[in-house]
Amino acid sequence: MSEALAHANIYTEEDYYSLPENVRAELIDGQIYYMSAPSRIHQEILMFLSKTIANYIDQKKGPCKVYPAPFAVKLFSEDDKNVVEPDISVICDPNKLTDRGCTGAPDWIVEIVSPSNSSHDYVRKLNLYMDAGVREYWIVDPIKKTVFVYHLEETKFEAAAYTFQDKIKVNIYDDLWIDFTELGL
């Protein structure tokens, strides 16, 4: 058994960036996880949220930028074994932006769950994002029509659950609420 573990492949950031351009994948703890093409509903939610957030930032003339996937996020600058592609990344510190994407924790990440990767978003990424210091993390589930909001308080996430019938407060802003009924799903 230990011999099998000794031969397990551990991939790095270099391996991730060597993947073909048309391949969507993430590197988490040295393992490559391939991602399937998103559904139409996934893309509707992605566009709705991206547009709502970007319009808010533009209206307030805020410093933050919204980046929908595919957009590479290297959560820890000294770590070459974690590069993720959140569905939406909101980054308020321009010093974190690079030609390849973002190095450091975004202020807010939204993941839209696909049936094939739900445990990935609910467990693996939740812990990774908390450890990295992401200030707010939303998990949107189009099938269950739920939104889990995790807001970093000191060193742990505070959680709240909502549905697509709710108007949800964005914790990193004083006056941004997202009304999921406007999605019409």
Short mmCIF file of C-alpha atoms in Angstrom, two decimals:
data_model
loop_
_atom_site.label_atom_id
_atom_site.label_comp_id
_atom_site.label_asym_id
_atom_site.label_seq_id
_atom_site.Cartn_x
_atom_site.Cartn_y
_atom_site.Cartn_z
CA MET A 1 0.00 0.00 0.00
CA SER A 2 2.71 2.52 0.89
CA GLU A 3 4.43 1.75 -2.41
CA ALA A 4 1.28 2.77 -4.31
CA LEU A 5 1.13 6.03 -2.37
CA ALA A 6 4.77 6.74 -3.13
CA HIS A 7 4.00 6.61 -6.86
CA ALA A 8 0.95 8.92 -6.75
CA ASN A 9 1.39 11.86 -9.10
CA ILE A 10 1.63 15.25 -7.49
CA TYR A 11 1.08 18.01 -10.02
CA THR A 12 2.23 21.61 -9.84
CA GLU A 13 1.27 24.99 -11.22
CA GLU A 14 3.62 24.32 -14.15
CA ASP A 15 1.64 21.16 -15.03
CA TYR A 16 -1.63 23.12 -14.76
CA TYR A 17 -0.42 25.82 -17.18
CA SER A 18 0.88 23.13 -19.55
CA LEU A 19 -2.60 21.70 -20.10
CA PRO A 20 -4.10 22.35 -23.55
CA GLU A 21 -5.91 25.70 -23.75
CA ASN A 22 -9.30 24.08 -24.41
CA VAL A 23 -9.11 21.86 -21.29
CA ARG A 24 -10.85 23.18 -18.17
CA ALA A 25 -9.32 21.91 -14.96
CA GLU A 26 -8.31 22.91 -11.46
CA LEU A 27 -5.26 22.00 -9.40
CA ILE A 28 -6.12 21.30 -5.77
CA ASP A 29 -3.57 19.90 -3.31
CA GLY A 30 -1.43 18.68 -6.21
CA GLN A 31 -4.27 16.82 -7.96
CA ILE A 32 -5.80 17.84 -11.29
CA TYR A 33 -9.60 17.85 -11.43
CA TYR A 34 -11.10 18.12 -14.90
CA MET A 35 -14.25 20.16 -15.35
CA SER A 36 -17.09 19.46 -17.77
CA ALA A 37 -18.81 22.08 -19.88
CA PRO A 38 -21.38 24.05 -17.87
CA SER A 39 -25.12 23.74 -18.46
CA ARG A 40 -27.30 26.50 -19.89
CA ILE A 41 -28.85 27.22 -16.45
CA HIS A 42 -25.35 27.41 -14.96
CA GLN A 43 -24.44 30.03 -17.58
CA GLU A 44 -27.66 32.00 -16.99
CA ILE A 45 -26.87 32.22 -13.28
CA LEU A 46 -23.24 33.11 -14.04
CA MET A 47 -24.29 35.96 -16.35
CA PHE A 48 -26.99 37.24 -13.99
CA LEU A 49 -24.63 37.38 -11.01
CA SER A 50 -21.64 38.74 -12.96
CA LYS A 51 -23.76 41.49 -14.50
CA THR A 52 -25.43 42.41 -11.18
CA ILE A 53 -22.11 42.59 -9.34
CA ALA A 54 -20.31 44.49 -12.14
CA ASN A 55 -23.17 47.01 -12.46
CA TYR A 56 -23.06 47.64 -8.71
CA ILE A 57 -19.27 48.17 -8.74
CA ASP A 58 -19.52 50.49 -11.77
CA GLN A 59 -22.33 52.50 -10.18
CA LYS A 60 -20.34 52.91 -6.93
CA LYS A 61 -17.10 53.51 -8.85
CA GLY A 62 -15.50 50.91 -6.63
CA PRO A 63 -12.01 49.43 -7.01
CA CYS A 64 -13.14 45.80 -7.29
CA LYS A 65 -13.17 43.79 -10.52
CA VAL A 66 -15.41 40.85 -11.47
CA TYR A 67 -13.91 37.92 -13.35
CA PRO A 68 -16.12 35.05 -14.56
CA ALA A 69 -14.60 31.65 -15.34
CA PRO A 70 -12.35 30.64 -16.87
CA PHE A 71 -10.07 32.77 -14.69
CA ALA A 72 -7.11 31.24 -12.83
CA VAL A 73 -6.77 31.95 -9.12
CA LYS A 74 -3.59 30.93 -7.32
CA LEU A 75 -4.83 31.18 -3.73
CA PHE A 76 -1.45 31.09 -1.97
CA SER A 77 1.52 32.92 -3.51
CA GLU A 78 4.13 30.49 -2.13
CA ASP A 79 2.17 27.34 -3.07
CA ASP A 80 2.41 25.78 -6.54
CA LYS A 81 -0.09 22.97 -5.87
CA ASN A 82 -3.38 24.97 -5.90
CA VAL A 83 -4.83 26.86 -8.88
CA VAL A 84 -8.63 27.07 -9.04
CA GLU A 85 -11.10 28.51 -11.55
CA PRO A 86 -14.07 29.83 -9.55
CA ASP A 87 -17.21 30.58 -11.52
CA ILE A 88 -16.99 34.20 -10.32
CA SER A 89 -14.08 35.94 -8.60
CA VAL A 90 -14.38 39.46 -7.17
CA ILE A 91 -10.97 40.99 -6.50
CA CYS A 92 -10.64 44.36 -4.78
CA ASP A 93 -6.84 44.55 -4.50
CA PRO A 94 -5.32 45.30 -7.94
CA ASN A 95 -1.92 44.10 -6.67
CA LYS A 96 -3.29 40.53 -6.71
CA LEU A 97 -3.97 40.66 -10.45
CA THR A 98 -1.41 39.14 -12.80
CA ASP A 99 -1.26 38.37 -16.51
CA ARG A 100 -2.33 34.81 -15.67
CA GLY A 101 -5.19 35.78 -13.34
CA CYS A 102 -5.03 36.34 -9.59
CA THR A 103 -2.42 35.49 -6.97
CA GLY A 104 -3.89 35.61 -3.48
CA ALA A 105 -7.40 35.20 -2.12
CA PRO A 106 -10.20 37.00 -3.96
CA ASP A 107 -12.53 38.99 -1.72
CA TRP A 108 -15.58 37.06 -2.92
CA ILE A 109 -15.96 33.78 -4.79
CA VAL A 110 -19.15 32.32 -6.23
CA GLU A 111 -19.32 28.68 -7.31
CA ILE A 112 -22.33 27.37 -9.22
CA VAL A 113 -22.68 23.69 -8.43
CA SER A 114 -22.76 21.09 -11.17
CA PRO A 115 -24.15 17.64 -10.30
CA SER A 116 -20.77 16.06 -11.02
CA ASN A 117 -18.79 18.32 -8.65
CA SER A 118 -21.05 19.17 -5.72
CA SER A 119 -18.82 17.64 -3.01
CA HIS A 120 -15.91 19.48 -4.60
CA ASP A 121 -17.58 22.87 -3.94
CA TYR A 122 -19.23 22.02 -0.61
CA VAL A 123 -16.21 20.41 1.06
CA ARG A 124 -12.85 20.62 -0.69
CA LYS A 125 -13.12 24.21 -1.93
CA LEU A 126 -14.94 25.46 1.17
CA ASN A 127 -11.96 24.52 3.34
CA LEU A 128 -9.44 25.74 0.78
CA TYR A 129 -11.13 29.14 0.44
CA MET A 130 -11.42 29.52 4.22
CA ASP A 131 -7.73 28.68 4.68
CA ALA A 132 -6.80 31.17 1.95
CA GLY A 133 -8.77 33.99 3.61
CA VAL A 134 -11.52 34.48 1.00
CA ARG A 135 -13.84 36.99 2.72
CA GLU A 136 -17.07 35.63 1.23
CA TYR A 137 -17.94 32.39 -0.56
CA TRP A 138 -21.30 31.59 -2.17
CA ILE A 139 -22.36 28.14 -3.34
CA VAL A 140 -25.28 28.38 -5.75
CA ASP A 141 -27.14 25.13 -6.50
CA PRO A 142 -29.35 25.44 -9.61
CA ILE A 143 -31.03 22.05 -9.06
CA LYS A 144 -31.95 22.55 -5.39
CA LYS A 145 -32.40 26.31 -5.96
CA THR A 146 -30.36 27.13 -2.88
CA VAL A 147 -27.59 29.56 -2.06
CA PHE A 148 -25.20 28.95 0.81
CA VAL A 149 -23.39 32.08 1.93
CA TYR A 150 -20.15 31.74 3.89
CA HIS A 151 -18.74 34.94 5.36
CA LEU A 152 -15.30 34.90 6.96
CA GLU A 153 -15.40 36.04 10.58
CA GLU A 154 -11.86 36.15 11.99
CA THR A 155 -10.62 32.65 11.03
CA LYS A 156 -13.80 30.70 10.27
CA PHE A 157 -16.78 30.96 7.96
CA GLU A 158 -20.20 31.93 9.32
CA ALA A 159 -22.86 30.20 7.19
CA ALA A 160 -26.39 31.11 6.12
CA ALA A 161 -28.77 29.29 3.76
CA TYR A 162 -31.15 30.89 1.24
CA THR A 163 -33.36 29.91 -1.69
CA PHE A 164 -33.96 31.39 -5.14
CA GLN A 165 -36.97 33.18 -3.56
CA ASP A 166 -34.70 35.33 -1.39
CA LYS A 167 -32.99 38.68 -1.64
CA ILE A 168 -29.49 38.03 -0.31
CA LYS A 169 -27.16 40.56 1.32
CA VAL A 170 -23.57 40.58 0.07
CA ASN A 171 -21.49 40.80 3.24
CA ILE A 172 -18.40 42.45 1.73
CA TYR A 173 -20.52 45.47 0.70
CA ASP A 174 -22.71 47.74 2.82
CA ASP A 175 -25.60 48.06 0.40
CA LEU A 176 -25.58 45.28 -2.20
CA TRP A 177 -28.48 42.83 -2.17
CA ILE A 178 -29.00 40.24 -4.90
CA ASP A 179 -32.62 39.33 -5.59
CA PHE A 180 -32.65 35.76 -6.89
CA THR A 181 -36.33 36.03 -7.90
CA GLU A 182 -35.11 38.20 -10.80
CA LEU A 183 -33.53 35.05 -12.28
CA GLY A 184 -36.98 33.68 -12.98
CA LEU A 185 -35.93 30.07 -12.28
#
